[in-house]
PDB file of C-alpha atoms and ligand atoms in Angstrom:
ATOM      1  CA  UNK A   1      20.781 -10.371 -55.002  1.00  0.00           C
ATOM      2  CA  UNK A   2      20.723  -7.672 -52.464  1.00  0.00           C
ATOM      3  CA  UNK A   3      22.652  -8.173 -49.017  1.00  0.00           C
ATOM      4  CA  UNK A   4      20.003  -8.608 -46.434  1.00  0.00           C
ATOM      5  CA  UNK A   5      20.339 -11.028 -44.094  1.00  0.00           C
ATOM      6  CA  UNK A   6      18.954 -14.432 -43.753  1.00  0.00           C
ATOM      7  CA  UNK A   7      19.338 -17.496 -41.357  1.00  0.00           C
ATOM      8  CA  UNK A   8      21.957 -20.446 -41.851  1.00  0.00           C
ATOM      9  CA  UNK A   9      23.614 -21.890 -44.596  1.00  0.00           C
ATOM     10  CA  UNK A  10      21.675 -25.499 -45.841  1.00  0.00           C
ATOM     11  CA  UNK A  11      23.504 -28.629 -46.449  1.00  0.00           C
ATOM     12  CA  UNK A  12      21.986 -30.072 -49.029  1.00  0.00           C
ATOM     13  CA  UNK A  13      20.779 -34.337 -48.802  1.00  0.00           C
ATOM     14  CA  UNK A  14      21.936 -36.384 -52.282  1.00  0.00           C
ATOM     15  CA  UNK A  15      17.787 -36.545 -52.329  1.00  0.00           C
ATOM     16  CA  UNK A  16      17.955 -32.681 -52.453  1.00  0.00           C
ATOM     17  CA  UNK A  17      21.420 -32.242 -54.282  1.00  0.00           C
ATOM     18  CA  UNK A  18      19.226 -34.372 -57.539  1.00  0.00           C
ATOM     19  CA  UNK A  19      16.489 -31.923 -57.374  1.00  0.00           C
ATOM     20  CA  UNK A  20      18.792 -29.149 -57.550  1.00  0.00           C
ATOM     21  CA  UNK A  21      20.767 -30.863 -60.562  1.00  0.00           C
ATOM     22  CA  UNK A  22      17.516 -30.730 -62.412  1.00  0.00           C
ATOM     23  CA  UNK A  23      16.472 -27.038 -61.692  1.00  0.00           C
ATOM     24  CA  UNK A  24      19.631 -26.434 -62.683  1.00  0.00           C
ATOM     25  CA  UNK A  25      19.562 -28.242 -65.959  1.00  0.00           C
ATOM     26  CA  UNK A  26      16.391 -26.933 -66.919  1.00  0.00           C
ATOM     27  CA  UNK A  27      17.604 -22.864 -66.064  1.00  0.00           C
ATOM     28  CA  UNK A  28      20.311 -24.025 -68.503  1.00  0.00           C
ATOM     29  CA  UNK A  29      18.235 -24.927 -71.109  1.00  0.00           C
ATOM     30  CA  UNK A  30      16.378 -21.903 -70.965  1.00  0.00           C
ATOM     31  CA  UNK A  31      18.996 -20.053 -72.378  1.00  0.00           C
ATOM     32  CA  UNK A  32      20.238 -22.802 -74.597  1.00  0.00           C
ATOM     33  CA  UNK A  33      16.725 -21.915 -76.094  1.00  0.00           C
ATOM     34  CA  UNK A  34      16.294 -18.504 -76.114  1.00  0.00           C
ATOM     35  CA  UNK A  35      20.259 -17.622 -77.751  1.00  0.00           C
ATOM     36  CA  UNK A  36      18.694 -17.471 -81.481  1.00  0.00           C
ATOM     37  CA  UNK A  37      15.930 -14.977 -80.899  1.00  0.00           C
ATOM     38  CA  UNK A  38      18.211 -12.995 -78.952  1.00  0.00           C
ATOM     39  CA  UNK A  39      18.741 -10.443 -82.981  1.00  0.00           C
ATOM     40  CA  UNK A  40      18.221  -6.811 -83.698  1.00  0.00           C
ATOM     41  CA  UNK A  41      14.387  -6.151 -83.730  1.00  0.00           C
ATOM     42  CA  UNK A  42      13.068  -8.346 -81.167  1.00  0.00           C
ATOM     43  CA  UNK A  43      11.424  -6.935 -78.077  1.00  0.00           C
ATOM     44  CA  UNK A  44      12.520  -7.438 -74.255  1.00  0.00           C
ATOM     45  CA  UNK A  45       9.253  -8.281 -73.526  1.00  0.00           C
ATOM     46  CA  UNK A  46       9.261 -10.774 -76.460  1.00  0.00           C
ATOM     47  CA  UNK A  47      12.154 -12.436 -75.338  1.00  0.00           C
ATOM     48  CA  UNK A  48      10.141 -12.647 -71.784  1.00  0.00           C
ATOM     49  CA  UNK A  49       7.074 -13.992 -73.516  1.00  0.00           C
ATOM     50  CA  UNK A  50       9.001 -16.978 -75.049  1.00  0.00           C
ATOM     51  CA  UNK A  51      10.825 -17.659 -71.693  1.00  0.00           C
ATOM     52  CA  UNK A  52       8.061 -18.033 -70.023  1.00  0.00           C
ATOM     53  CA  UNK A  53       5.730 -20.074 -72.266  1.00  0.00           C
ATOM     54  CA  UNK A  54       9.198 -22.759 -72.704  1.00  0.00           C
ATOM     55  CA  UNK A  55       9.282 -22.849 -68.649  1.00  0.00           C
ATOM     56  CA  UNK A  56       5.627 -23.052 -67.694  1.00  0.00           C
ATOM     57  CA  UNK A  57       4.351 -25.166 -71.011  1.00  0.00           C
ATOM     58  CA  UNK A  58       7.645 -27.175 -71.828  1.00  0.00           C
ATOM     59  CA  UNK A  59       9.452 -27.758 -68.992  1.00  0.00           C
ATOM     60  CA  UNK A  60       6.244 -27.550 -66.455  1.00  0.00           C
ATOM     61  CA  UNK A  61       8.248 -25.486 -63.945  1.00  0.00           C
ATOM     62  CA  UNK A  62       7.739 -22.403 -62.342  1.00  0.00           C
ATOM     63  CA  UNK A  63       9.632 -19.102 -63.235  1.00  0.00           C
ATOM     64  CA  UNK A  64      11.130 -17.818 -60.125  1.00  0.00           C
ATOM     65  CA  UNK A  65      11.332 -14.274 -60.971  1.00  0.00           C
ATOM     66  CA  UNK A  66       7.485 -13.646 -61.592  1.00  0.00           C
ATOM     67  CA  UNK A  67       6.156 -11.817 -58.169  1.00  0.00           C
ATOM     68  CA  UNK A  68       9.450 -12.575 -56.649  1.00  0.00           C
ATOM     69  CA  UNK A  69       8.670  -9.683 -53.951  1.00  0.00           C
ATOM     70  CA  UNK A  70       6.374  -7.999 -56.905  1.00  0.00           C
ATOM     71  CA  UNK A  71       8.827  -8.985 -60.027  1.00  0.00           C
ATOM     72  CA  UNK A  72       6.460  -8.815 -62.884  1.00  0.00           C
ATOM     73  CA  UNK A  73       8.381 -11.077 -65.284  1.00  0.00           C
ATOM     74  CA  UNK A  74       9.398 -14.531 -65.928  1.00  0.00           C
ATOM     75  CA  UNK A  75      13.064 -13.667 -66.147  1.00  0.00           C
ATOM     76  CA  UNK A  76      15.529 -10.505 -66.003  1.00  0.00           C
ATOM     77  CA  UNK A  77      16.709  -8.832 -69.316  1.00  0.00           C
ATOM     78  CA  UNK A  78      19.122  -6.317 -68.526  1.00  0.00           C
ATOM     79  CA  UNK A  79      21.022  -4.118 -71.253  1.00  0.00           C
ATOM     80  CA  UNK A  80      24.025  -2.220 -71.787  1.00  0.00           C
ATOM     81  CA  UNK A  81      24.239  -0.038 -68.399  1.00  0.00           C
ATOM     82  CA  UNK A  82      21.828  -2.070 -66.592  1.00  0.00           C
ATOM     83  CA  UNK A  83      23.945  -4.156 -63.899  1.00  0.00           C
ATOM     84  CA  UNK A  84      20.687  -6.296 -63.060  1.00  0.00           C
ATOM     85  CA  UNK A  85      17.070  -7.105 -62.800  1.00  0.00           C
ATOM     86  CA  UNK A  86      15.774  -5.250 -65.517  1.00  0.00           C
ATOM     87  CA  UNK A  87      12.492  -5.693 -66.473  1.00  0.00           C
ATOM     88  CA  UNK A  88      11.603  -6.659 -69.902  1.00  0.00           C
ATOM     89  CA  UNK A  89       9.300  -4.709 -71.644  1.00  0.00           C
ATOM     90  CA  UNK A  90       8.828  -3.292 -74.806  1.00  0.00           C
ATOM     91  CA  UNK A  91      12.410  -1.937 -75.568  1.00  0.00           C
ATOM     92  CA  UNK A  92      13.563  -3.232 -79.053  1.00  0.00           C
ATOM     93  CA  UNK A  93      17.006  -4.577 -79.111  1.00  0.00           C
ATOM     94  CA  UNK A  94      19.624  -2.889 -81.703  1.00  0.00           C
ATOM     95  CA  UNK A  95      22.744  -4.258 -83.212  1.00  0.00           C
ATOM     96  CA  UNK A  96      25.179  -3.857 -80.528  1.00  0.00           C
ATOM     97  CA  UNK A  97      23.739  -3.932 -78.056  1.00  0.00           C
ATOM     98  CA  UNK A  98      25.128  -6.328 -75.298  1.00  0.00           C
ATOM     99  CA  UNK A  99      22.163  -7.876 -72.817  1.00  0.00           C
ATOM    100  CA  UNK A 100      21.909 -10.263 -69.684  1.00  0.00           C
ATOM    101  CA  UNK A 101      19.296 -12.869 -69.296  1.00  0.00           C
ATOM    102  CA  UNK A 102      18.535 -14.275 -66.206  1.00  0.00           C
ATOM    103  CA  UNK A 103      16.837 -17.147 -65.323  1.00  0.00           C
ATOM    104  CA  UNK A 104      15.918 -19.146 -62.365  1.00  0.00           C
ATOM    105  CA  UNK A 105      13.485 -21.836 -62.627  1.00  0.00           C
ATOM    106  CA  UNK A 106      11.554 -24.116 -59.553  1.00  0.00           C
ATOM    107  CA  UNK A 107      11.326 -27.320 -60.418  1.00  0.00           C
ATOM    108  CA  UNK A 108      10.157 -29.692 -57.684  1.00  0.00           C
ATOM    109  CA  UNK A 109      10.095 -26.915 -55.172  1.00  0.00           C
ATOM    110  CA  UNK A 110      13.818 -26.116 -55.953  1.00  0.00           C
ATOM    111  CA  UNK A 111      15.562 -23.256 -57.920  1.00  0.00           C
ATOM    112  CA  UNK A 112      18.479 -23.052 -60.619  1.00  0.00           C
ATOM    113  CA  UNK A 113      19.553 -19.489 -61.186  1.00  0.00           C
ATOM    114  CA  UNK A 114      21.689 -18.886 -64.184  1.00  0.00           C
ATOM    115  CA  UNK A 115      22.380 -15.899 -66.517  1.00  0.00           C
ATOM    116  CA  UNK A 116      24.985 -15.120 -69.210  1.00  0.00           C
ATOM    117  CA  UNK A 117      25.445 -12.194 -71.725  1.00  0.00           C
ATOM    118  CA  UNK A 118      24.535 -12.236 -75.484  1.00  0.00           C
ATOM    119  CA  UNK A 119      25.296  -9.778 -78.111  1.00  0.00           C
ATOM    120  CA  UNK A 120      22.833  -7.845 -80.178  1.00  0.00           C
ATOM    121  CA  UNK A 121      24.820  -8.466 -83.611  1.00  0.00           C
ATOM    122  CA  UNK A 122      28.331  -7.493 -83.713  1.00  0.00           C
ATOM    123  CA  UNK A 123      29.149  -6.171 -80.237  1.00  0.00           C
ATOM    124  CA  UNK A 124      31.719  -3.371 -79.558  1.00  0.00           C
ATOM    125  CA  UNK A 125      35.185  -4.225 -78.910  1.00  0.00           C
ATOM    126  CA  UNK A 126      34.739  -2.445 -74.737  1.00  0.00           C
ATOM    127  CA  UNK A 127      31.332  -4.654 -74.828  1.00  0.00           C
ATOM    128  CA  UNK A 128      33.422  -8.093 -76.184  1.00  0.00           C
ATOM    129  CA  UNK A 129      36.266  -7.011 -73.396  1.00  0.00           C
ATOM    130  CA  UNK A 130      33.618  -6.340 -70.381  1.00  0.00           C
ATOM    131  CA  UNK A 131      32.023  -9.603 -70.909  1.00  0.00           C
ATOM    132  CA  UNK A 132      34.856 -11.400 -71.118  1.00  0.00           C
ATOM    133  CA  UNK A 133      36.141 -10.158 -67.469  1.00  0.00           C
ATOM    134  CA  UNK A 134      33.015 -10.840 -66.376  1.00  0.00           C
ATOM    135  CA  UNK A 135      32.382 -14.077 -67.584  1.00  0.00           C
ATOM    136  CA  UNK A 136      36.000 -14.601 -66.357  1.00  0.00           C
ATOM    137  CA  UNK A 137      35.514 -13.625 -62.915  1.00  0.00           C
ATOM    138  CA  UNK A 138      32.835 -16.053 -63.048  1.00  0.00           C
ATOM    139  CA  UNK A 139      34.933 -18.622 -63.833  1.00  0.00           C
ATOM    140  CA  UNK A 140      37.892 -17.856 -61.517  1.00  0.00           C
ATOM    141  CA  UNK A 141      35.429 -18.068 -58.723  1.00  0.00           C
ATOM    142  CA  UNK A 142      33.902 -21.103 -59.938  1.00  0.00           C
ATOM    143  CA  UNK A 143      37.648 -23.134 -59.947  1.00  0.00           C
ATOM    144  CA  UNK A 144      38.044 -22.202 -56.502  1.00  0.00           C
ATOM    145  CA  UNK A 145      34.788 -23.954 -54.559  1.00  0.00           C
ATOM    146  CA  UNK A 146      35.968 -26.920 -52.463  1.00  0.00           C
ATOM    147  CA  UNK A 147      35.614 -28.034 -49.112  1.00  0.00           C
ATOM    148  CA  UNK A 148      37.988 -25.397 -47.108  1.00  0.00           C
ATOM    149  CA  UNK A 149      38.236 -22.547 -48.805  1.00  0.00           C
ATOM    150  CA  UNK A 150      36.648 -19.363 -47.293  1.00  0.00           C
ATOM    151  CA  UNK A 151      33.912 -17.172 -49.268  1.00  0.00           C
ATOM    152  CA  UNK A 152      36.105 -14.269 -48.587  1.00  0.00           C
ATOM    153  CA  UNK A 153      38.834 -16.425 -50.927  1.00  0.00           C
ATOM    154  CA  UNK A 154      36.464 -16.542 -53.716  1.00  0.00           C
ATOM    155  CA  UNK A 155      35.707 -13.016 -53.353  1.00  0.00           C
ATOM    156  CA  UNK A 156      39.528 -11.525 -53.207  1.00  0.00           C
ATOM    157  CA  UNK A 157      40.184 -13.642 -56.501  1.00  0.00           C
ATOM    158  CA  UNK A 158      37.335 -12.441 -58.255  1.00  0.00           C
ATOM    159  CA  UNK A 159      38.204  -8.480 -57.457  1.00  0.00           C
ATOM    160  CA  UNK A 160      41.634  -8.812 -58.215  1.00  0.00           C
ATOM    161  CA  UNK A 161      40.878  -9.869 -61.902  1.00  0.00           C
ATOM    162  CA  UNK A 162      38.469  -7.218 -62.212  1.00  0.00           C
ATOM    163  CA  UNK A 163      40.433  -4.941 -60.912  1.00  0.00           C
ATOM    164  CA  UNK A 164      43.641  -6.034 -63.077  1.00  0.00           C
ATOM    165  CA  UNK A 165      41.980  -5.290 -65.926  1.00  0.00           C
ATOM    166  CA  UNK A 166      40.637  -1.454 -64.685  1.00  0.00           C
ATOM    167  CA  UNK A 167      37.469  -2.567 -64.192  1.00  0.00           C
ATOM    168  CA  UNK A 168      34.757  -2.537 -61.260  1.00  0.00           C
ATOM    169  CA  UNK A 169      32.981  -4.925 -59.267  1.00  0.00           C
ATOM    170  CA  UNK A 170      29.631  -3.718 -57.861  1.00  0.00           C
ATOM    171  CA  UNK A 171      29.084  -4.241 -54.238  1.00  0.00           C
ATOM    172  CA  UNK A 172      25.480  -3.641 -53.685  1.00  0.00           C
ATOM    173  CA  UNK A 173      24.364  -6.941 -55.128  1.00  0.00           C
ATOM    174  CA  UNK A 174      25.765 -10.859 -54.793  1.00  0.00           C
ATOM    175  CA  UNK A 175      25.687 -14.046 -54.675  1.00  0.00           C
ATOM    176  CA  UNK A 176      23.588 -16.167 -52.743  1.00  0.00           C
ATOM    177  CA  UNK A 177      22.766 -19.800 -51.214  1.00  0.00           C
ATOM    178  CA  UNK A 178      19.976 -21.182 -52.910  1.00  0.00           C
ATOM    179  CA  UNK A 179      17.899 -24.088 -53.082  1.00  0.00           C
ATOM    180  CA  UNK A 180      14.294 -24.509 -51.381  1.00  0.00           C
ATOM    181  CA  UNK A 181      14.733 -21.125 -51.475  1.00  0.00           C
ATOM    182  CA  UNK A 182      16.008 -18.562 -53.938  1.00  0.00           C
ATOM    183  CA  UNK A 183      17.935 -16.707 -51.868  1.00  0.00           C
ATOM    184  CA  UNK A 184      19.390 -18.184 -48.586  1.00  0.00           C
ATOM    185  CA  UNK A 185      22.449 -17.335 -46.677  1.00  0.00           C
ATOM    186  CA  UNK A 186      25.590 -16.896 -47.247  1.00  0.00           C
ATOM    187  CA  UNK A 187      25.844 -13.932 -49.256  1.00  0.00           C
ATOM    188  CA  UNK A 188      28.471 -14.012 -51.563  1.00  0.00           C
ATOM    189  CA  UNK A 189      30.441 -11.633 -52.073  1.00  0.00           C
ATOM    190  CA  UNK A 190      32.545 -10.821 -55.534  1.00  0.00           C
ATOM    191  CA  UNK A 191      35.098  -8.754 -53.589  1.00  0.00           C
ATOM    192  CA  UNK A 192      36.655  -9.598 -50.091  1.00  0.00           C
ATOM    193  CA  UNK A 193      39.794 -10.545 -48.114  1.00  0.00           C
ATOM    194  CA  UNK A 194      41.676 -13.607 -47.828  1.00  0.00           C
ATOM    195  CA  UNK A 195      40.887 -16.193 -44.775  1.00  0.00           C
ATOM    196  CA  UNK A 196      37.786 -14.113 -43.897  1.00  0.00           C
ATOM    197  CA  UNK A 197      33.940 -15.049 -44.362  1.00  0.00           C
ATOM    198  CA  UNK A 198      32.314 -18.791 -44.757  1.00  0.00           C
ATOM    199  CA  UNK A 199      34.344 -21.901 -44.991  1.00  0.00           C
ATOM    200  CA  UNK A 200      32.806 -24.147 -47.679  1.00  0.00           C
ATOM    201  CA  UNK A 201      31.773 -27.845 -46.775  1.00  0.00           C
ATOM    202  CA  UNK A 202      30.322 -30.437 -49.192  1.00  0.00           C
ATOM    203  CA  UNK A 203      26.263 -30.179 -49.993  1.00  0.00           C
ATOM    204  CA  UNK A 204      26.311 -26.166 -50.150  1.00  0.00           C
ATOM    205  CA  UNK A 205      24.750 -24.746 -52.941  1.00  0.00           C
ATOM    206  CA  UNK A 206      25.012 -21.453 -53.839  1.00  0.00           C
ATOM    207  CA  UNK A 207      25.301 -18.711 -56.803  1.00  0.00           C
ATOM    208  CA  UNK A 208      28.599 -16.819 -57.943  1.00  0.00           C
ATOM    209  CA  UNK A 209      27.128 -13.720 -60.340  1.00  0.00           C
ATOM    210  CA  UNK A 210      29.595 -11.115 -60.559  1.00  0.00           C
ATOM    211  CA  UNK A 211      28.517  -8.184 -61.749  1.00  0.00           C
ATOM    212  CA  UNK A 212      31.275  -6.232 -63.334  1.00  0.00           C
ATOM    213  CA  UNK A 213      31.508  -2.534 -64.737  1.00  0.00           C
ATOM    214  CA  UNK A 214      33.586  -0.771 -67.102  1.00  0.00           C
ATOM    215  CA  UNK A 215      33.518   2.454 -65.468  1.00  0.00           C
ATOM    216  CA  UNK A 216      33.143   2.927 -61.231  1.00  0.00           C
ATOM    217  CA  UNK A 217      31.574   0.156 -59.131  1.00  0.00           C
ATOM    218  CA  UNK A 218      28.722   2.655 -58.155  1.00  0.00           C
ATOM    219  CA  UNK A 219      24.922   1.360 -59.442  1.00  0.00           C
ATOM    220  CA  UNK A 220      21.737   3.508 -58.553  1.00  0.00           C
ATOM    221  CA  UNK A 221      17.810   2.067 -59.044  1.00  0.00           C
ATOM    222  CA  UNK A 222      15.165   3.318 -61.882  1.00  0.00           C
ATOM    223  CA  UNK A 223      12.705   4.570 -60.509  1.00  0.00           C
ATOM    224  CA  UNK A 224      10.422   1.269 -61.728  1.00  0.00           C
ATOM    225  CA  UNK A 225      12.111   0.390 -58.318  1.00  0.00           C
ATOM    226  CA  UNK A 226      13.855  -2.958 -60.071  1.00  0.00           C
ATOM    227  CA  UNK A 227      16.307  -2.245 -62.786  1.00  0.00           C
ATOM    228  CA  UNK A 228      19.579  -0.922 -61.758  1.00  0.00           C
ATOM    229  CA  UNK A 229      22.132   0.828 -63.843  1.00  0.00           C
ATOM    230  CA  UNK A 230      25.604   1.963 -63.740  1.00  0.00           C
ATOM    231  CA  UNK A 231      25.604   5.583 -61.691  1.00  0.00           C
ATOM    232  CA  UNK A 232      28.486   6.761 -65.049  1.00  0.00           C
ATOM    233  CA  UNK A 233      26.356   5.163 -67.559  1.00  0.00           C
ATOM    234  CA  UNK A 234      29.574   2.471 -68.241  1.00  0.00           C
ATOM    235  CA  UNK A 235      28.895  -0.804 -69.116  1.00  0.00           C
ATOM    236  CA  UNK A 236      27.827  -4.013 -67.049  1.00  0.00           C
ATOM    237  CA  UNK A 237      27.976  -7.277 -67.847  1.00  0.00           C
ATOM    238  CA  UNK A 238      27.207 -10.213 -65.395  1.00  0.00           C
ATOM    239  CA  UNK A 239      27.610 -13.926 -65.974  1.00  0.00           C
ATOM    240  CA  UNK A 240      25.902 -16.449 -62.998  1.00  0.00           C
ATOM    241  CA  UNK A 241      25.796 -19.960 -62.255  1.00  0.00           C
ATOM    242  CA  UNK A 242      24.787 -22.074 -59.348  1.00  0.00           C
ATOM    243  CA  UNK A 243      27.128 -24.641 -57.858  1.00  0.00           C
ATOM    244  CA  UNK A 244      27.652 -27.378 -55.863  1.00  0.00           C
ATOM    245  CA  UNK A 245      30.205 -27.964 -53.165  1.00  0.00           C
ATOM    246  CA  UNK A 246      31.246 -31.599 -53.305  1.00  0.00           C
ATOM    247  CA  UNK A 247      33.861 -33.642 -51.494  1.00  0.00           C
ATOM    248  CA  UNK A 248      36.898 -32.622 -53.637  1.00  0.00           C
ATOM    249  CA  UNK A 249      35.796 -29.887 -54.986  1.00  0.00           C
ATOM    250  CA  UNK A 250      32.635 -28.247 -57.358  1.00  0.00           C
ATOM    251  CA  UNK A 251      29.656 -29.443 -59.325  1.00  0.00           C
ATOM    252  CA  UNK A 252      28.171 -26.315 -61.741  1.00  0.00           C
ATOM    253  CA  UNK A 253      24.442 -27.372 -61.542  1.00  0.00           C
ATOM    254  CA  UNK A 254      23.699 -24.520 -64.370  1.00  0.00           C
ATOM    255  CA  UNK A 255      26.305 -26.193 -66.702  1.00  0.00           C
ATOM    256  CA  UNK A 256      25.379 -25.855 -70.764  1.00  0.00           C
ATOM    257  CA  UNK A 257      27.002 -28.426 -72.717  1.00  0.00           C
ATOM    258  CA  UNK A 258      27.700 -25.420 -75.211  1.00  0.00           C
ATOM    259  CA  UNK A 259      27.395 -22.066 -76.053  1.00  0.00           C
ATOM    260  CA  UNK A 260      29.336 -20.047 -73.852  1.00  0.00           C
ATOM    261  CA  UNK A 261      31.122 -16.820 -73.589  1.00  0.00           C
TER     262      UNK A 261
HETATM  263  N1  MF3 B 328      18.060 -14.038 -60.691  1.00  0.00           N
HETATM  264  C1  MF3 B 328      18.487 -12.957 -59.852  1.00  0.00           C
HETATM  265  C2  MF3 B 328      19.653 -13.473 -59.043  1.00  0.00           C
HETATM  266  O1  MF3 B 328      20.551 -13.949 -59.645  1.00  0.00           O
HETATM  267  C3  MF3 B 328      17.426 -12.431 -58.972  1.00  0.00           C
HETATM  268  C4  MF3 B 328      16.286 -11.836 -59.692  1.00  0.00           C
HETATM  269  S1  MF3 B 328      15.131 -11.361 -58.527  1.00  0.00           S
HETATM  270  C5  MF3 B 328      13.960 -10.629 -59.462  1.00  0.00           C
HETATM  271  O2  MF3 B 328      19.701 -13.503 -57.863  1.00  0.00           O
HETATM  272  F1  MF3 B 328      12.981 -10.426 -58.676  1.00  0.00           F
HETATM  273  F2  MF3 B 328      14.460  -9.537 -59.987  1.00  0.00           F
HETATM  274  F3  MF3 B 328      13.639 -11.452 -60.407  1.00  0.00           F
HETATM  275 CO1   CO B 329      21.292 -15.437 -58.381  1.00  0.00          CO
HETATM  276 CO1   CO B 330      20.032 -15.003 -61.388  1.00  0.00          CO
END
């Protein structure tokens, strides 16, 4: 999300922490269910459409994204140079094409928030490499959560693997608490220093969504005032999911039995 501020970090109850296990399982399933209409042919918008009738009709939950501060869409479909929030509409997917889908889901007045790439038929081998260091950097991020490390930890790791592999991290967006809300503090940040920024303690939920580019780390905004791209037209690619802080170390809420990378 952006990097405005908010107020105080929540510590989640085990009442709460349940609720957020099953927002989390349902954003998970979302994508578990859209992966085979994800082909050449099919629309964005399409892809929206089938989102949002699984979330509202099948799952009865809400989908966060729609009027989320005048979002028009159930979830965010963001391809090739588009870092994030892209609005699905009626662009038609081609082979090779690499998209994001994000989803985030209220269920019981709290939010899951997940989002992984997909390929459009046989991806290129830059779009196969940029989503694995993304979905990497995800996961590098992810083994570090437990009580005692510092945000600013998570965020040196994640940079330094992006950055090993000449590639970017975008600054302008993060991660982000979540829970009754879908974005609470702290911000978290896919770059930092060592020893600086939050120390985690158990019952802290939050995102890590890094949001990594091929070319430089700059992003500017469409003018539909939502989607933003890569400033060199490079690739993106973003993997998310929400955790848990627990006692000895992390709990991925978001987790899909399969399918991943
Ligand atoms: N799901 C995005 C995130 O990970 C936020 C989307 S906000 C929207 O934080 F308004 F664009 F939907
Ligand atoms: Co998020
Ligand atoms: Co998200």
């Amino acid at each position: 999300m952006d990097t405005r501020k908010r107020a105080g970090i929540s510590i989640k109850t085990p009442e709460e922490i349940d609720k957020m296990r099953v927002a989390g399982q349902l954003a998970a399933e979302v994508l578990h269910f859209i992966r085979p209409y994800v082909r050449p042919g099919i629309t964005t918008g399409e892809l929206d459409d089938l989102c949002h009738h699984y979330i509202v009709k099948v799952q009865q939950a809400i989908p966060a994204p729609l009027n989320y501060h005048g979002f028009p869409k159930s979830i965010c479909t963001s391809v090739n140079h588009q870092v994030c929030h892209g609005i699905p509409g009626s662009r038609r997917l081609k082979n090779g094409d690499i998209l994001n889908i994000d989803v985030t889901v209220i269920k019981d007045a709290y939010h899951g928030d997940t989002s992984k790439m997909f390929f459009v038929g046989e991806p290129s081998a830059i779009a196969k490499r940029i989503s694995r260091v993304a979905y990497e950097c995800m996961c590098i991020g992810i083994d570090m959560v437990r009580p005692g490390v510092r945000l600013g930890d998570i965020g040196y790791a994640i940079q330094r693997h992006a950055e090993k592999h000449h590639c970017s991290v975008v600054r302008e967006y993060c991660g982000h608490g979540i829970g009754r809300r879908f974005h609470e503090d702290p911000q978290v940040l896919h770059y930092g220093t060592p020893g600086t920024r939050e120390l985690l303690e158990p019952g802290m939920t939050f995102t890590i969504e890094p949001m990594i580019n091929v070319g430089s780390r700059h992003v500017k905004m469409l003018p539909d005032g939502w989607t933003v791209i890569t400033k060199d037209r490079s690739l993106s690619a973003q993997w998310e999911h929400t955790v848990l802080v627990t006692n000895t170390g992390v709990e991925v809420l978001t987790k899909r039995s399969q399918d991943d990378l």
